[in-house]
Short mmCIF file of C-alpha atoms in Angstrom, two decimals:
data_model
loop_
_atom_site.label_atom_id
_atom_site.label_comp_id
_atom_site.label_asym_id
_atom_site.label_seq_id
_atom_site.Cartn_x
_atom_site.Cartn_y
_atom_site.Cartn_z
CA UNK A 7 -29.96 163.42 5.14
CA UNK A 8 -30.27 165.72 2.18
CA UNK A 9 -28.76 169.22 2.12
CA UNK A 10 -31.29 171.72 3.44
CA UNK A 11 -29.79 174.87 1.89
CA UNK A 12 -31.21 175.56 -1.52
CA UNK A 13 -28.44 175.66 -4.14
CA UNK A 14 -27.81 178.78 -6.19
CA UNK A 15 -28.69 178.82 -9.85
CA UNK A 16 -25.05 178.24 -10.80
CA UNK A 17 -24.69 175.38 -8.33
CA UNK A 18 -27.88 173.83 -9.60
CA UNK A 19 -26.64 173.88 -13.18
CA UNK A 20 -23.35 172.34 -12.02
CA UNK A 21 -25.20 169.58 -10.19
CA UNK A 22 -27.42 168.83 -13.20
CA UNK A 23 -24.47 168.68 -15.64
CA UNK A 24 -22.39 166.61 -13.22
CA UNK A 25 -25.19 164.07 -12.89
CA UNK A 26 -25.81 164.04 -16.62
CA UNK A 27 -22.22 163.29 -17.48
CA UNK A 28 -21.80 160.69 -14.73
CA UNK A 29 -25.05 158.99 -15.83
CA UNK A 30 -23.87 158.78 -19.47
CA UNK A 31 -20.53 157.33 -18.40
CA UNK A 32 -22.30 154.82 -16.17
CA UNK A 33 -24.70 153.75 -18.95
CA UNK A 34 -22.40 153.84 -21.98
CA UNK A 35 -18.88 153.52 -20.58
CA UNK A 36 -16.24 153.09 -21.66
CA UNK A 37 -17.08 156.21 -23.63
CA UNK A 38 -14.82 158.85 -25.16
CA UNK A 39 -14.98 162.51 -24.17
CA UNK A 40 -16.02 163.39 -27.72
CA UNK A 41 -18.96 160.95 -27.53
CA UNK A 42 -19.85 162.36 -24.14
CA UNK A 43 -19.97 165.88 -25.59
CA UNK A 44 -22.30 164.74 -28.36
CA UNK A 45 -24.64 162.78 -26.13
CA UNK A 46 -24.80 165.41 -23.39
CA UNK A 47 -24.84 168.38 -25.83
CA UNK A 48 -22.30 170.07 -23.57
CA UNK A 49 -19.24 171.89 -24.94
CA UNK A 50 -15.97 169.91 -25.05
CA UNK A 51 -14.42 172.31 -22.53
CA UNK A 52 -17.26 171.62 -20.08
CA UNK A 53 -16.84 167.87 -20.57
CA UNK A 54 -13.12 168.16 -19.86
CA UNK A 55 -13.74 170.11 -16.64
CA UNK A 56 -16.50 167.82 -15.36
CA UNK A 57 -14.68 164.58 -16.16
CA UNK A 58 -11.51 165.90 -14.50
CA UNK A 59 -13.50 166.60 -11.29
CA UNK A 60 -15.05 163.12 -11.41
CA UNK A 61 -11.59 161.58 -12.09
CA UNK A 62 -9.96 163.48 -9.19
CA UNK A 63 -12.77 162.27 -6.88
CA UNK A 64 -12.08 158.67 -8.01
CA UNK A 65 -15.65 158.34 -9.32
CA UNK A 66 -14.59 157.62 -12.90
CA UNK A 67 -11.44 156.17 -14.43
CA UNK A 68 -9.76 156.05 -17.81
CA UNK A 69 -9.59 152.78 -19.73
CA UNK A 70 -8.38 151.75 -23.16
CA UNK A 71 -10.87 150.36 -25.62
CA UNK A 72 -10.69 149.65 -29.34
CA UNK A 73 -11.92 152.49 -31.52
CA UNK A 74 -13.47 150.47 -34.36
CA UNK A 75 -12.67 151.74 -37.82
CA UNK A 76 -9.27 153.16 -36.91
CA UNK A 77 -5.81 151.67 -36.71
CA UNK A 78 -3.15 152.36 -34.19
CA UNK A 79 -3.33 152.94 -30.47
CA UNK A 80 -6.57 152.08 -28.64
CA UNK A 81 -8.79 154.99 -27.75
CA UNK A 82 -9.05 156.26 -24.18
CA UNK A 83 -12.50 156.16 -22.70
CA UNK A 84 -14.14 156.76 -19.33
CA UNK A 85 -16.10 154.38 -17.13
CA UNK A 86 -17.37 154.65 -13.61
CA UNK A 87 -15.04 153.67 -10.78
CA UNK A 88 -17.04 152.04 -8.02
CA UNK A 89 -14.13 150.42 -6.19
CA UNK A 90 -14.30 151.27 -2.51
CA UNK A 91 -17.49 153.32 -2.76
CA UNK A 92 -20.30 151.63 -0.89
CA UNK A 93 -23.79 152.32 0.38
CA UNK A 94 -26.16 150.57 2.76
CA UNK A 95 -29.65 149.59 1.59
CA UNK A 96 -32.39 149.01 4.17
CA UNK A 97 -35.75 147.48 3.37
CA UNK A 98 -38.22 147.58 6.26
CA UNK A 99 -40.92 144.90 6.10
CA UNK A 100 -43.35 143.40 8.57
CA UNK A 101 -41.38 142.02 11.57
CA UNK A 102 -38.12 142.08 9.57
CA UNK A 103 -35.65 144.22 7.76
CA UNK A 104 -33.25 143.42 4.91
CA UNK A 105 -29.80 145.05 5.05
CA UNK A 106 -27.65 145.05 1.97
CA UNK A 107 -24.22 146.47 1.29
CA UNK A 108 -23.62 147.45 -2.35
CA UNK A 109 -21.06 149.38 -4.38
CA UNK A 110 -21.81 152.32 -6.66
CA UNK A 111 -22.11 149.98 -9.66
CA UNK A 112 -24.97 148.33 -7.72
CA UNK A 113 -23.07 145.08 -7.20
CA UNK A 114 -24.31 143.31 -4.06
CA UNK A 115 -21.53 142.68 -1.55
CA UNK A 116 -23.52 141.15 1.30
CA UNK A 117 -27.19 140.99 2.26
CA UNK A 118 -29.07 139.70 5.30
CA UNK A 119 -32.70 139.51 6.41
CA UNK A 120 -33.05 140.15 10.13
CA UNK A 121 -35.89 140.13 12.64
CA UNK A 122 -37.19 143.57 13.62
CA UNK A 123 -39.64 143.81 16.50
CA UNK A 124 -40.47 147.19 17.97
CA UNK A 125 -43.59 148.89 19.30
CA UNK A 126 -43.13 152.68 19.32
CA UNK A 127 -40.92 155.37 17.77
CA UNK A 128 -37.93 155.24 20.09
CA UNK A 129 -37.81 151.47 20.44
CA UNK A 130 -38.08 151.20 16.65
CA UNK A 131 -35.12 153.54 16.15
CA UNK A 132 -33.07 151.77 18.84
CA UNK A 133 -33.79 148.33 17.37
CA UNK A 134 -32.91 149.45 13.84
CA UNK A 135 -29.69 151.13 15.05
CA UNK A 136 -28.66 147.98 16.85
CA UNK A 137 -29.28 145.86 13.73
CA UNK A 138 -27.17 148.22 11.62
CA UNK A 139 -24.31 148.28 14.17
CA UNK A 140 -24.28 144.50 14.38
CA UNK A 141 -24.44 144.18 10.58
CA UNK A 142 -21.41 146.43 10.24
CA UNK A 143 -19.55 144.49 12.94
CA UNK A 144 -20.21 141.14 11.29
CA UNK A 145 -19.09 142.38 7.88
CA UNK A 146 -16.32 144.76 8.85
CA UNK A 147 -13.90 143.01 6.50
CA UNK A 148 -16.12 144.08 3.55
CA UNK A 149 -16.56 147.71 4.59
CA UNK A 150 -14.75 150.49 2.77
CA UNK A 151 -16.05 154.03 2.11
CA UNK A 152 -19.71 154.25 3.11
CA UNK A 153 -21.26 157.05 1.06
CA UNK A 154 -25.00 156.94 1.76
CA UNK A 155 -27.91 155.00 3.20
CA UNK A 156 -31.16 154.29 1.34
CA UNK A 157 -34.30 153.10 3.11
CA UNK A 158 -37.57 151.81 1.66
CA UNK A 159 -40.72 150.91 3.51
CA UNK A 160 -44.45 150.74 2.89
CA UNK A 161 -46.75 153.13 4.69
CA UNK A 162 -47.16 156.88 4.44
CA UNK A 163 -43.77 158.54 4.10
CA UNK A 164 -42.32 162.00 3.48
CA UNK A 165 -39.28 161.33 1.28
CA UNK A 166 -38.11 164.96 1.21
CA UNK A 167 -37.85 165.32 4.99
CA UNK A 168 -37.17 161.66 5.68
CA UNK A 169 -40.19 161.01 7.87
CA UNK A 170 -42.31 157.88 8.21
CA UNK A 171 -45.73 159.23 9.12
CA UNK A 172 -47.24 155.85 9.80
CA UNK A 173 -46.77 152.19 8.96
CA UNK A 174 -49.07 149.21 8.40
CA UNK A 175 -46.64 147.05 10.36
CA UNK A 176 -45.35 149.15 13.28
CA UNK A 177 -46.90 151.53 15.84
CA UNK A 178 -44.87 154.51 14.74
CA UNK A 179 -45.99 158.06 14.07
CA UNK A 180 -44.09 160.87 12.35
CA UNK A 181 -40.79 159.04 12.78
CA UNK A 182 -37.78 161.27 11.77
CA UNK A 183 -35.82 158.32 10.40
CA UNK A 184 -33.42 160.15 8.07
CA UNK A 185 -32.41 162.69 10.73
CA UNK A 186 -31.79 159.91 13.26
CA UNK A 187 -29.62 157.86 10.87
CA UNK A 188 -27.73 160.89 9.60
CA UNK A 189 -26.81 161.97 13.13
CA UNK A 190 -25.80 158.46 14.08
CA UNK A 191 -23.81 157.44 10.97
CA UNK A 192 -22.98 160.78 9.29
CA UNK A 193 -23.80 160.03 5.65
CA UNK A 194 -26.70 161.18 3.43
CA UNK A 195 -29.91 159.22 3.96
CA UNK A 196 -32.59 158.66 1.30
CA UNK A 197 -36.04 157.46 2.32
CA UNK A 198 -38.75 156.39 -0.11
CA UNK A 199 -41.95 154.42 -0.24
CA UNK A 200 -41.23 150.87 -1.33
CA UNK A 201 -43.48 150.99 -4.40
CA UNK A 202 -42.00 154.29 -5.64
CA UNK A 203 -38.46 152.90 -5.23
CA UNK A 204 -39.48 149.74 -7.07
CA UNK A 205 -40.83 151.81 -9.97
CA UNK A 206 -37.53 153.71 -10.12
CA UNK A 207 -35.66 150.38 -10.25
CA UNK A 208 -37.86 149.11 -13.06
CA UNK A 209 -37.29 152.31 -15.04
CA UNK A 210 -33.51 152.16 -14.61
CA UNK A 211 -32.83 148.50 -15.34
CA UNK A 212 -36.10 146.56 -15.45
CA UNK A 213 -39.27 146.21 -17.51
CA UNK A 214 -39.68 149.99 -17.79
CA UNK A 215 -36.18 150.71 -19.10
CA UNK A 216 -36.32 153.10 -22.03
CA UNK A 217 -39.85 154.29 -21.18
CA UNK A 218 -40.45 157.86 -20.08
CA UNK A 219 -44.08 157.45 -18.97
CA UNK A 220 -44.85 154.53 -16.67
CA UNK A 221 -47.57 153.49 -14.29
CA UNK A 222 -46.62 150.64 -11.98
CA UNK A 223 -49.40 149.03 -9.99
CA UNK A 224 -48.45 146.81 -7.05
CA UNK A 225 -50.95 144.24 -5.81
CA UNK A 226 -49.50 142.56 -2.74
CA UNK A 227 -50.19 142.82 0.98
CA UNK A 228 -49.89 146.54 0.23
CA UNK A 229 -51.61 148.02 -2.82
CA UNK A 230 -50.19 151.12 -4.45
CA UNK A 231 -48.90 152.76 -7.55
CA UNK A 232 -45.80 154.49 -8.78
CA UNK A 233 -46.03 156.99 -11.63
CA UNK A 234 -43.21 158.30 -13.80
CA UNK A 235 -43.88 161.16 -16.20
CA UNK A 236 -41.21 162.36 -18.65
CA UNK A 237 -38.66 160.27 -16.81
CA UNK A 238 -39.37 161.70 -13.37
CA UNK A 239 -41.34 160.26 -10.47
CA UNK A 240 -44.51 162.20 -9.78
CA UNK A 241 -44.41 164.09 -6.50
CA UNK A 242 -46.02 167.19 -5.09
CA UNK A 243 -44.23 169.10 -2.35
CA UNK A 244 -43.01 166.57 0.18
CA UNK A 245 -45.50 163.80 -0.44
CA UNK A 246 -46.08 161.17 -3.11
CA UNK A 247 -49.24 162.49 -4.80
CA UNK A 248 -50.57 159.17 -6.07
CA UNK A 249 -52.36 157.10 -3.46
CA UNK A 250 -54.76 154.42 -4.59
CA UNK A 251 -54.39 151.82 -1.84
CA UNK A 252 -56.22 154.11 0.56
CA UNK A 253 -59.01 155.09 -1.83
CA UNK A 254 -62.33 154.04 -0.34
CA UNK A 255 -64.08 151.47 -2.51
CA UNK A 256 -66.36 149.86 0.12
CA UNK A 257 -67.79 152.41 2.58
CA UNK A 258 -68.95 149.66 4.97
CA UNK A 259 -65.78 147.64 4.56
CA UNK A 260 -62.92 146.68 6.85
CA UNK A 261 -61.14 149.25 8.98
CA UNK A 262 -57.75 150.16 7.47
CA UNK A 263 -54.57 151.10 9.35
CA UNK A 264 -54.79 154.58 7.76
CA UNK A 265 -57.98 155.21 9.76
CA UNK A 266 -60.51 154.91 6.94
CA UNK A 267 -62.80 151.99 6.13
CA UNK A 268 -63.08 149.98 2.94
CA UNK A 269 -59.82 151.09 1.36
CA UNK A 270 -58.79 149.37 -1.87
CA UNK A 271 -55.93 147.72 0.03
CA UNK A 272 -58.40 146.03 2.38
CA UNK A 273 -60.32 144.63 -0.63
CA UNK A 274 -57.67 143.44 -3.10
CA UNK A 275 -54.62 143.12 -0.87
CA UNK A 276 -53.27 139.55 -0.98
CA UNK A 277 -54.06 138.84 2.65
CA UNK A 278 -57.66 139.91 2.15
CA UNK A 279 -58.33 138.02 -1.07
CA UNK A 280 -56.95 134.82 0.47
CA UNK A 281 -59.31 135.30 3.42
CA UNK A 282 -62.22 135.92 1.06
CA UNK A 283 -61.41 132.81 -0.95
CA UNK A 284 -61.47 130.63 2.18
CA UNK A 285 -64.76 132.21 3.32
CA UNK A 286 -66.38 131.45 -0.06
CA UNK A 287 -64.90 127.96 -0.37
CA UNK A 288 -67.93 126.29 1.26
CA UNK A 289 -70.09 127.61 -1.60
CA UNK A 290 -67.86 125.84 -4.15
CA UNK A 291 -67.82 122.14 -3.19
CA UNK A 292 -65.81 121.19 -6.27
CA UNK A 293 -63.15 123.84 -5.68
CA UNK A 294 -59.57 122.96 -5.03
CA UNK A 295 -59.70 125.52 -2.21
CA UNK A 296 -60.91 124.21 1.17
CA UNK A 297 -62.05 126.32 4.14
CA UNK A 298 -60.02 124.06 6.42
CA UNK A 299 -56.78 124.07 4.44
CA UNK A 300 -54.18 126.87 4.68
CA UNK A 301 -54.19 128.91 1.48
CA UNK A 302 -51.27 130.74 -0.11
CA UNK A 303 -51.21 133.03 -3.15
CA UNK A 304 -49.21 130.41 -4.98
CA UNK A 305 -51.91 127.81 -4.41
CA UNK A 306 -54.60 130.31 -5.42
CA UNK A 307 -52.85 130.98 -8.76
CA UNK A 308 -52.21 127.26 -9.29
CA UNK A 309 -55.92 126.55 -8.76
CA UNK A 310 -56.92 129.32 -11.16
CA UNK A 311 -54.50 128.03 -13.78
CA UNK A 312 -56.21 124.64 -13.48
CA UNK A 313 -59.61 126.20 -14.15
CA UNK A 314 -60.86 126.33 -10.55
CA UNK A 315 -64.04 128.52 -10.62
CA UNK A 316 -63.56 130.08 -7.18
CA UNK A 317 -59.87 130.98 -7.69
CA UNK A 318 -60.72 132.35 -11.15
CA UNK A 319 -63.56 134.46 -9.74
CA UNK A 320 -61.30 135.89 -7.01
CA UNK A 321 -58.55 136.88 -9.46
CA UNK A 322 -61.04 138.31 -11.97
CA UNK A 323 -62.55 140.33 -9.14
CA UNK A 324 -59.13 141.81 -8.38
CA UNK A 325 -58.67 142.59 -12.09
CA UNK A 326 -62.02 144.43 -12.26
CA UNK A 327 -61.25 146.57 -9.23
CA UNK A 328 -57.74 147.40 -10.44
CA UNK A 329 -58.85 147.87 -14.04
CA UNK A 330 -61.44 150.45 -13.09
CA UNK A 331 -58.85 152.61 -11.32
CA UNK A 332 -56.25 152.04 -14.02
CA UNK A 333 -58.68 153.30 -16.66
CA UNK A 334 -59.01 156.60 -14.84
CA UNK A 335 -55.22 156.85 -14.50
CA UNK A 336 -54.68 156.05 -18.18
CA UNK A 337 -56.96 158.99 -19.07
CA UNK A 338 -55.02 161.28 -16.78
CA UNK A 339 -51.42 160.22 -17.47
CA UNK A 340 -51.50 158.55 -20.91
CA UNK A 341 -48.64 156.09 -20.08
CA UNK A 342 -46.50 154.14 -22.53
CA UNK A 343 -46.56 151.12 -20.31
CA UNK A 344 -48.37 149.75 -17.24
CA UNK A 345 -46.22 147.48 -15.11
CA UNK A 346 -47.85 145.03 -12.74
CA UNK A 347 -45.92 143.84 -9.73
CA UNK A 348 -47.77 141.10 -7.91
CA UNK A 349 -47.57 137.45 -6.90
CA UNK A 350 -50.83 137.22 -8.94
CA UNK A 351 -48.63 137.47 -12.04
CA UNK A 352 -48.46 133.70 -11.80
CA UNK A 353 -52.02 133.81 -13.16
CA UNK A 354 -51.56 136.83 -15.42
CA UNK A 355 -53.37 135.18 -18.32
CA UNK A 356 -56.51 135.57 -16.18
CA UNK A 357 -55.69 138.85 -14.44
CA UNK A 358 -54.32 140.94 -17.33
CA UNK A 359 -57.19 140.54 -19.83
CA UNK A 360 -59.68 141.70 -17.20
CA UNK A 361 -57.59 144.78 -16.43
CA UNK A 362 -57.10 145.45 -20.15
CA UNK A 363 -60.83 145.06 -20.82
CA UNK A 364 -61.72 147.60 -18.14
CA UNK A 365 -59.15 150.07 -19.49
CA UNK A 366 -60.53 149.64 -23.00
CA UNK A 367 -64.12 150.08 -21.81
CA UNK A 368 -63.58 153.09 -19.56
CA UNK A 369 -60.73 155.16 -20.96
CA UNK A 370 -60.15 157.20 -24.10
CA UNK A 371 -59.60 154.87 -27.09
CA UNK A 372 -56.58 156.80 -28.28
CA UNK A 373 -54.95 156.24 -24.93
CA UNK A 374 -56.07 152.71 -24.12
CA UNK A 375 -55.05 151.30 -27.50
CA UNK A 376 -51.41 152.32 -27.14
CA UNK A 377 -50.85 151.22 -23.55
CA UNK A 378 -48.97 148.00 -22.94
CA UNK A 379 -49.40 145.79 -19.84
CA UNK A 380 -46.30 143.95 -18.65
CA UNK A 381 -45.06 142.14 -15.55
CA UNK A 382 -42.30 143.79 -13.56
CA UNK A 383 -38.82 142.40 -14.09
CA UNK A 384 -38.10 142.23 -10.35
CA UNK A 385 -39.93 140.68 -7.44
CA UNK A 386 -40.99 142.63 -4.41
CA UNK A 387 -38.07 141.48 -2.28
CA UNK A 388 -34.46 142.29 -1.40
CA UNK A 389 -32.71 145.69 -1.52
CA UNK A 390 -32.63 146.39 -5.25
CA UNK A 391 -35.42 149.03 -5.02
CA UNK A 392 -33.52 150.81 -2.24
CA UNK A 393 -30.38 150.68 -4.38
CA UNK A 394 -32.23 152.53 -7.15
CA UNK A 395 -32.53 155.56 -4.88
CA UNK A 396 -28.72 155.82 -4.82
CA UNK A 397 -28.49 155.46 -8.59
CA UNK A 398 -31.16 158.14 -9.03
CA UNK A 399 -29.35 160.54 -6.67
CA UNK A 400 -26.07 159.98 -8.58
CA UNK A 401 -27.75 160.69 -11.91
CA UNK A 402 -29.31 163.87 -10.51
CA UNK A 403 -25.88 165.00 -9.31
CA UNK A 404 -27.13 165.42 -5.74
CA UNK A 405 -25.12 162.61 -4.15
CA UNK A 406 -22.14 163.27 -6.42
CA UNK A 407 -21.78 166.80 -5.00
CA UNK A 408 -22.00 165.52 -1.46
CA UNK A 409 -19.33 162.86 -2.16
CA UNK A 410 -17.05 165.35 -3.85
CA UNK A 411 -17.45 167.88 -1.02
CA UNK A 412 -16.47 165.21 1.50
#
């Protein structure tokens, strides 16, 4: 888990500069020390010292590359050295978990989806530990230096202290996951809500790359939002401050796992809109949707794309609910881009205009006119979002210091 002792001012500056230089090498390498100095705005002497430390720790390496415009010997540049450095990504879903082993360049070495069935805190921890042990045993030939573990899950989590407060899928309460894994495996553990991690991934190498101010709305079985302001995820204290999935929109609605009734997630979550579509199907005799036929989100989008009135109404209803909340958030955060991560993206020509119309109607014109709606680059699957937590911790210098200190 993360270091508990607060770093001194000098140590904090060292961590920031270390992460800055490593991040520039990772993004622009091979890159010369002179170019590093210019991009980082650090003195050449500082660059020399930092790059030497990274080189000695086998986190970067020197390579030759052609220096265009000059004759003679190739220039010497720096690039990240990920060989042998590995981390374990864990994605906890309903009744299953995905385990992925990656290197520091984010290359996937091996990944498996495994069944996870547990009832309470201790059985959950024991089941997860057994899955990890067996995963390592099966892939021992691939294992080298394990540097960290990253975990993503939906529910209410405390990413600072590594606690899962509760989950929509498991009967767990205030589960100290990071402490448990740290004591068992002995490497830093990073825990984050799945949507927040997904937003980080999109900002690093997805549809939000190059944007400093992003709102990502996820409409799936879980409904939530990730917000990035000035390049940093929005947090307050030890909690994610933005919670829309558990905002009450129907006071007399369905009971939610959080304890409230009529939460947005119970209204526009995929499971719920499919149920609603089947309930309304008898009122639409010409609809492609039948009360007696199993319905998937893919079939719902296919029907909407073919002009089915019921499917269109359902998706437009989702757009109106989401658009109303997005309009408020646009007024508060003034984003450059709104990313939408949802299986409903298959019918985005129906969904997006409704969301955009609500934003235009209900938010400040100067803000709504500049915002751009776009689909996420990645699907809500696999361990890539969990991997983004490692990349983020490297760029902040946090994980780099822990690696260099052994």
